[in-house]
Amino acid sequence: MALKFRGSSSVKSFRVSERRGERVGMAQKNNFQFSIREYRPSDQHVVMSLFCDGIREHVYPAFFKAMSHPDHIGVALSISMAGYVLGGSSYFQALLFGSAWAGLIYYCCHEIYDGYVTRRLSTDMADIRANYLENPDNGFWVAEADANGQSKVVGMVAVTGKEGGEEGERFDDCNGGAMGGGSEFAQDAGDGRYGKISHMVVVFPWRRKNLGSQLTRTALDFCKERGYGRLVLDVSSPQRDAISLYQKFGFVQTASHSETHANRWFSKLARINVMQMEKFF
């Protein structure tokens, strides 16, 4: 069953009604249509592209956030001054030395997110049918929008069922993305099964159109239907919009750390923190 929604600039609130077994809604302040349905094997190519682009787009925000930190600004200025002196009062040498530091920080940010993509493409994303569709405890949905009379996949969300006390994976992701935490933070307290958002991405032009909210509701509804006691997700600190969205749905931060699948020095230099957020039912 697909969940169908229509946007309208004249509508001030979100409404839902039932028609012939489908949920039909009006999205706030948006003039577009979209539906949420289960993943199909024919979606593989576009979903893979959506996933890769959605994760890698966080490299630049992470880089700019890291470089704006006072510590990195101080180091960049110090290195630039050293280049200026060693180069015999050369402004070019100063710029070169400062750029080298910025390049190192960018490399660290790139390795964290790009390495994560490479890892997931060889694990659960390598066979979505087997890992999600054929496992009743897991779910994978895509959002389709009507673009110039043609349906286009513009978002996705995936949920993985976990057992109480099960050890979590390192640097799992969410919205647009989101990344995951170390095992010591992802362990359940033994209060039963729970769900974990493993992937969530919305194409940039379709953000702020209520689509992320509907994908989140889809994940929450699935977890409630499966009898899970909570929904867990992990998000990296540069993803401010995602954090705001989850807070709107009542998610609270339960842990924070700087561990990723990459070299620990990469995470320290990139100054990326991973926050675990949960919503209890």
Tab-separated table of C-alpha atoms in Angstrom:
chain	number	residue	atom	x	y	z
A	1	MET	CA	0.000	0.000	0.000
A	2	ALA	CA	1.363	3.389	-0.940
A	3	LEU	CA	0.880	6.470	1.192
A	4	LYS	CA	-0.086	9.342	-1.094
A	5	PHE	CA	0.186	13.023	-0.319
A	6	ARG	CA	-0.605	16.174	-2.248
A	7	GLY	CA	0.894	19.572	-1.502
A	8	SER	CA	-1.010	22.832	-1.685
A	9	SER	CA	0.118	26.374	-0.910
A	10	SER	CA	-3.348	27.254	0.382
A	11	VAL	CA	-3.436	24.518	3.015
A	12	LYS	CA	-2.350	25.587	6.510
A	13	SER	CA	-2.207	22.217	8.240
A	14	PHE	CA	-1.656	18.550	7.457
A	15	ARG	CA	-4.762	16.428	7.029
A	16	VAL	CA	-5.144	12.726	6.384
A	17	SER	CA	-8.157	10.780	5.143
A	18	GLU	CA	-8.760	7.206	3.992
A	19	ARG	CA	-9.827	6.444	0.427
A	20	ARG	CA	-9.986	2.946	-1.000
A	21	GLY	CA	-7.359	1.646	1.387
A	22	GLU	CA	-4.928	4.506	0.767
A	23	ARG	CA	-3.965	7.400	2.974
A	24	VAL	CA	-4.418	10.679	1.147
A	25	GLY	CA	-3.041	13.862	2.685
A	26	MET	CA	-2.340	17.533	2.125
A	27	ALA	CA	1.230	18.659	2.812
A	28	GLN	CA	1.705	22.109	4.272
A	29	LYS	CA	2.687	25.017	1.973
A	30	ASN	CA	3.885	22.827	-0.898
A	31	ASN	CA	2.445	22.454	-4.371
A	32	PHE	CA	3.497	18.926	-5.258
A	33	GLN	CA	2.445	15.291	-4.951
A	34	PHE	CA	4.385	12.428	-3.457
A	35	SER	CA	3.753	8.886	-2.272
A	36	ILE	CA	5.645	6.524	0.012
A	37	ARG	CA	5.805	2.856	-0.913
A	38	GLU	CA	7.955	-0.202	-0.278
A	39	TYR	CA	11.210	-0.589	-2.146
A	40	ARG	CA	11.099	-2.540	-5.416
A	41	PRO	CA	14.060	-4.269	-7.103
A	42	SER	CA	13.602	-1.914	-10.052
A	43	ASP	CA	14.514	0.970	-7.731
A	44	GLN	CA	18.026	-0.351	-7.149
A	45	HIS	CA	19.942	1.970	-9.469
A	46	VAL	CA	18.276	5.198	-8.366
A	47	VAL	CA	18.333	4.200	-4.679
A	48	MET	CA	22.054	3.448	-4.824
A	49	SER	CA	22.701	6.824	-6.416
A	50	LEU	CA	20.445	8.547	-3.885
A	51	PHE	CA	22.207	6.846	-0.998
A	52	CYS	CA	25.730	7.681	-2.196
A	53	ASP	CA	24.945	11.312	-2.984
A	54	GLY	CA	22.960	11.762	0.230
A	55	ILE	CA	25.846	10.630	2.433
A	56	ARG	CA	28.691	12.284	0.539
A	57	GLU	CA	26.954	15.661	0.529
A	58	HIS	CA	27.797	15.968	4.227
A	59	VAL	CA	31.511	16.274	3.439
A	60	TYR	CA	31.408	20.002	2.696
A	61	PRO	CA	29.226	20.993	5.693
A	62	ALA	CA	31.487	18.927	7.938
A	63	PHE	CA	34.575	20.579	6.445
A	64	PHE	CA	33.291	24.133	6.859
A	65	LYS	CA	32.085	23.387	10.375
A	66	ALA	CA	35.487	21.978	11.319
A	67	MET	CA	37.448	24.833	9.759
A	68	SER	CA	35.336	27.410	11.599
A	69	HIS	CA	36.437	26.016	14.951
A	70	PRO	CA	38.809	28.372	16.812
A	71	ASP	CA	41.450	25.639	17.176
A	72	HIS	CA	41.616	25.022	13.420
A	73	ILE	CA	41.591	28.743	12.675
A	74	GLY	CA	44.536	29.186	15.035
A	75	VAL	CA	46.472	26.306	13.501
A	76	ALA	CA	45.802	27.566	9.966
A	77	LEU	CA	47.027	31.058	10.851
A	78	SER	CA	50.122	29.678	12.586
A	79	ILE	CA	51.006	27.445	9.644
A	80	SER	CA	50.432	30.284	7.208
A	81	MET	CA	52.742	32.522	9.243
A	82	ALA	CA	55.390	29.802	9.241
A	83	GLY	CA	55.104	29.558	5.481
A	84	TYR	CA	55.394	33.315	5.173
A	85	VAL	CA	58.600	33.370	7.238
A	86	LEU	CA	60.187	30.289	5.668
A	87	GLY	CA	59.356	31.557	2.212
A	88	GLY	CA	61.157	34.835	2.784
A	89	SER	CA	58.063	36.984	3.308
A	90	SER	CA	56.241	35.127	0.552
A	91	TYR	CA	52.463	35.513	0.614
A	92	PHE	CA	52.207	32.627	-1.831
A	93	GLN	CA	54.095	30.364	0.575
A	94	ALA	CA	51.816	31.478	3.397
A	95	LEU	CA	48.759	30.670	1.323
A	96	LEU	CA	50.239	27.322	0.292
A	97	PHE	CA	50.939	26.266	3.866
A	98	GLY	CA	47.478	27.344	5.054
A	99	SER	CA	45.833	25.531	2.144
A	100	ALA	CA	47.732	22.368	3.020
A	101	TRP	CA	46.159	22.378	6.489
A	102	ALA	CA	42.693	22.990	5.058
A	103	GLY	CA	43.290	20.171	2.569
A	104	LEU	CA	44.140	17.788	5.388
A	105	ILE	CA	40.908	18.625	7.217
A	106	TYR	CA	38.885	18.149	4.028
A	107	TYR	CA	40.574	14.791	3.432
A	108	CYS	CA	39.605	13.639	6.930
A	109	CYS	CA	35.955	14.652	6.387
A	110	HIS	CA	35.891	12.988	2.982
A	111	GLU	CA	37.372	9.737	4.273
A	112	ILE	CA	34.797	9.488	7.057
A	113	TYR	CA	31.738	9.826	4.814
A	114	ASP	CA	33.075	8.268	1.619
A	115	GLY	CA	34.520	5.346	3.531
A	116	TYR	CA	31.151	4.816	5.173
A	117	VAL	CA	29.447	4.682	1.770
A	118	THR	CA	31.948	2.123	0.505
A	119	ARG	CA	31.431	-0.035	3.571
A	120	ARG	CA	27.632	-0.043	3.419
A	121	LEU	CA	27.567	-0.759	-0.311
A	122	SER	CA	29.371	-3.995	0.448
A	123	THR	CA	27.069	-4.983	3.338
A	124	ASP	CA	23.332	-4.377	3.713
A	125	MET	CA	22.990	-2.179	0.610
A	126	ALA	CA	24.590	-4.894	-1.518
A	127	ASP	CA	21.364	-6.925	-1.394
A	128	ILE	CA	18.390	-4.851	-0.287
A	129	ARG	CA	15.905	-7.593	-1.157
A	130	ALA	CA	17.525	-10.158	1.132
A	131	ASN	CA	18.442	-7.791	3.945
A	132	TYR	CA	15.190	-5.823	4.088
A	133	LEU	CA	12.315	-7.138	1.967
A	134	GLU	CA	12.728	-10.791	2.946
A	135	ASN	CA	13.160	-10.007	6.637
A	136	PRO	CA	9.828	-9.145	8.303
A	137	ASP	CA	11.646	-7.305	11.102
A	138	ASN	CA	13.181	-4.866	8.624
A	139	GLY	CA	11.647	-2.360	6.240
A	140	PHE	CA	12.738	-0.245	3.283
A	141	TRP	CA	10.603	2.480	1.704
A	142	VAL	CA	11.068	5.039	-1.043
A	143	ALA	CA	9.286	8.318	-1.670
A	144	GLU	CA	8.063	9.047	-5.192
A	145	ALA	CA	7.234	12.548	-6.402
A	146	ASP	CA	5.398	13.693	-9.504
A	147	ALA	CA	8.006	15.628	-11.509
A	148	ASN	CA	6.747	16.950	-14.861
A	149	GLY	CA	4.249	14.129	-15.164
A	150	GLN	CA	6.783	11.419	-14.313
A	151	SER	CA	7.334	9.587	-11.042
A	152	LYS	CA	10.763	10.134	-9.528
A	153	VAL	CA	12.282	8.609	-6.397
A	154	VAL	CA	13.246	11.549	-4.190
A	155	GLY	CA	13.693	9.973	-0.768
A	156	MET	CA	14.173	6.761	1.168
A	157	VAL	CA	14.162	5.373	4.684
A	158	ALA	CA	15.150	1.971	6.047
A	159	VAL	CA	14.558	0.383	9.442
A	160	THR	CA	16.389	-2.591	10.932
A	161	GLY	CA	14.917	-4.617	13.775
A	162	LYS	CA	17.207	-5.258	16.741
A	163	GLU	CA	16.988	-7.582	19.703
A	164	GLY	CA	17.343	-6.335	23.262
A	165	GLY	CA	21.003	-6.255	24.241
A	166	GLU	CA	22.146	-6.757	20.654
A	167	GLU	CA	25.476	-5.153	19.909
A	168	GLY	CA	25.168	-2.319	17.404
A	169	GLU	CA	27.265	-1.655	14.345
A	170	ARG	CA	29.780	1.140	14.186
A	171	PHE	CA	28.875	4.342	12.363
A	172	ASP	CA	25.460	3.320	11.106
A	173	ASP	CA	23.592	6.052	9.275
A	174	CYS	CA	20.388	7.991	9.099
A	175	ASN	CA	18.854	11.060	7.043
A	176	GLY	CA	19.943	12.494	4.470
A	177	GLY	CA	21.159	10.848	6.169
A	178	ALA	CA	22.871	10.112	9.473
A	179	MET	CA	25.733	8.215	10.968
A	180	GLY	CA	25.882	5.666	13.743
A	181	GLY	CA	27.494	5.021	17.040
A	182	GLY	CA	29.911	2.674	18.691
A	183	SER	CA	28.666	-0.566	20.199
A	184	GLU	CA	28.824	0.644	23.772
A	185	PHE	CA	26.247	3.305	22.933
A	186	ALA	CA	23.984	1.177	20.746
A	187	GLN	CA	23.292	-1.599	23.227
A	188	ASP	CA	19.757	-2.052	24.403
A	189	ALA	CA	19.143	-2.112	28.116
A	190	GLY	CA	17.405	-5.475	27.807
A	191	ASP	CA	13.863	-4.080	27.580
A	192	GLY	CA	12.995	-5.929	24.378
A	193	ARG	CA	13.190	-5.439	20.640
A	194	TYR	CA	13.670	-2.046	19.059
A	195	GLY	CA	14.024	-0.525	15.627
A	196	LYS	CA	16.920	1.416	14.202
A	197	ILE	CA	16.839	3.769	11.225
A	198	SER	CA	19.716	2.558	9.106
A	199	HIS	CA	19.274	4.915	6.150
A	200	MET	CA	17.285	8.072	5.529
A	201	VAL	CA	17.887	10.425	2.611
A	202	VAL	CA	15.827	13.130	0.907
A	203	VAL	CA	16.945	14.708	-2.372
A	204	PHE	CA	17.967	18.329	-1.784
A	205	PRO	CA	15.313	20.068	-3.984
A	206	TRP	CA	12.577	18.135	-2.152
A	207	ARG	CA	13.566	19.050	1.366
A	208	ARG	CA	11.471	21.345	3.568
A	209	LYS	CA	8.367	20.020	1.828
A	210	ASN	CA	7.152	17.707	4.606
A	211	LEU	CA	8.729	14.688	2.911
A	212	GLY	CA	11.270	14.037	5.667
A	213	SER	CA	8.461	14.160	8.220
A	214	GLN	CA	6.413	11.589	6.317
A	215	LEU	CA	9.378	9.235	5.974
A	216	THR	CA	9.977	9.537	9.703
A	217	ARG	CA	6.313	8.791	10.411
A	218	THR	CA	6.534	5.738	8.150
A	219	ALA	CA	9.463	4.420	10.196
A	220	LEU	CA	7.654	5.135	13.472
A	221	ASP	CA	4.444	3.446	12.319
A	222	PHE	CA	6.388	0.354	11.226
A	223	CYS	CA	8.090	0.079	14.609
A	224	LYS	CA	4.774	0.404	16.436
A	225	GLU	CA	3.197	-2.273	14.232
A	226	ARG	CA	6.118	-4.601	14.923
A	227	GLY	CA	5.782	-4.026	18.657
A	228	TYR	CA	9.163	-2.382	19.104
A	229	GLY	CA	9.618	-0.423	22.301
A	230	ARG	CA	11.639	2.377	20.755
A	231	LEU	CA	13.186	3.718	17.576
A	232	VAL	CA	16.896	4.501	17.590
A	233	LEU	CA	18.909	6.536	15.100
A	234	ASP	CA	22.382	8.008	14.846
A	235	VAL	CA	23.171	11.384	13.321
A	236	SER	CA	26.438	13.237	12.812
A	237	SER	CA	26.869	16.732	14.219
A	238	PRO	CA	26.960	18.574	10.839
A	239	GLN	CA	23.412	17.370	10.079
A	240	ARG	CA	21.639	20.182	11.897
A	241	ASP	CA	18.419	20.012	9.862
A	242	ALA	CA	18.102	16.287	10.545
A	243	ILE	CA	18.644	16.817	14.264
A	244	SER	CA	15.939	19.489	14.298
A	245	LEU	CA	13.531	17.185	12.453
A	246	TYR	CA	14.006	14.316	14.884
A	247	GLN	CA	13.627	16.586	17.885
A	248	LYS	CA	10.294	17.717	16.463
A	249	PHE	CA	9.143	14.094	16.597
A	250	GLY	CA	10.180	13.700	20.213
A	251	PHE	CA	13.558	12.025	19.773
A	252	VAL	CA	15.965	12.724	22.605
A	253	GLN	CA	19.744	12.441	22.608
A	254	THR	CA	20.939	9.527	24.715
A	255	ALA	CA	24.640	9.391	23.816
A	256	SER	CA	27.370	11.302	22.007
A	257	HIS	CA	30.868	10.264	20.960
A	258	SER	CA	33.491	10.765	18.245
A	259	GLU	CA	34.051	7.151	17.198
A	260	THR	CA	33.614	6.276	13.530
A	261	HIS	CA	34.746	3.451	11.281
A	262	ALA	CA	37.622	5.693	10.114
A	263	ASN	CA	40.942	6.293	11.825
A	264	ARG	CA	40.311	7.973	15.166
A	265	TRP	CA	42.614	10.848	14.252
A	266	PHE	CA	40.458	11.576	11.217
A	267	SER	CA	37.441	11.969	13.475
A	268	LYS	CA	39.365	14.163	15.890
A	269	LEU	CA	40.659	16.467	13.160
A	270	ALA	CA	37.262	16.613	11.439
A	271	ARG	CA	35.670	17.313	14.844
A	272	ILE	CA	32.675	15.140	13.960
A	273	ASN	CA	30.542	13.931	16.842
A	274	VAL	CA	27.978	11.171	16.504
A	275	MET	CA	24.756	11.540	18.468
A	276	GLN	CA	22.459	8.662	19.279
A	277	MET	CA	18.818	9.729	19.490
A	278	GLU	CA	15.852	7.641	20.599
A	279	LYS	CA	12.101	7.846	20.735
A	280	PHE	CA	10.305	5.565	23.172
A	281	PHE	CA	6.776	4.285	22.545
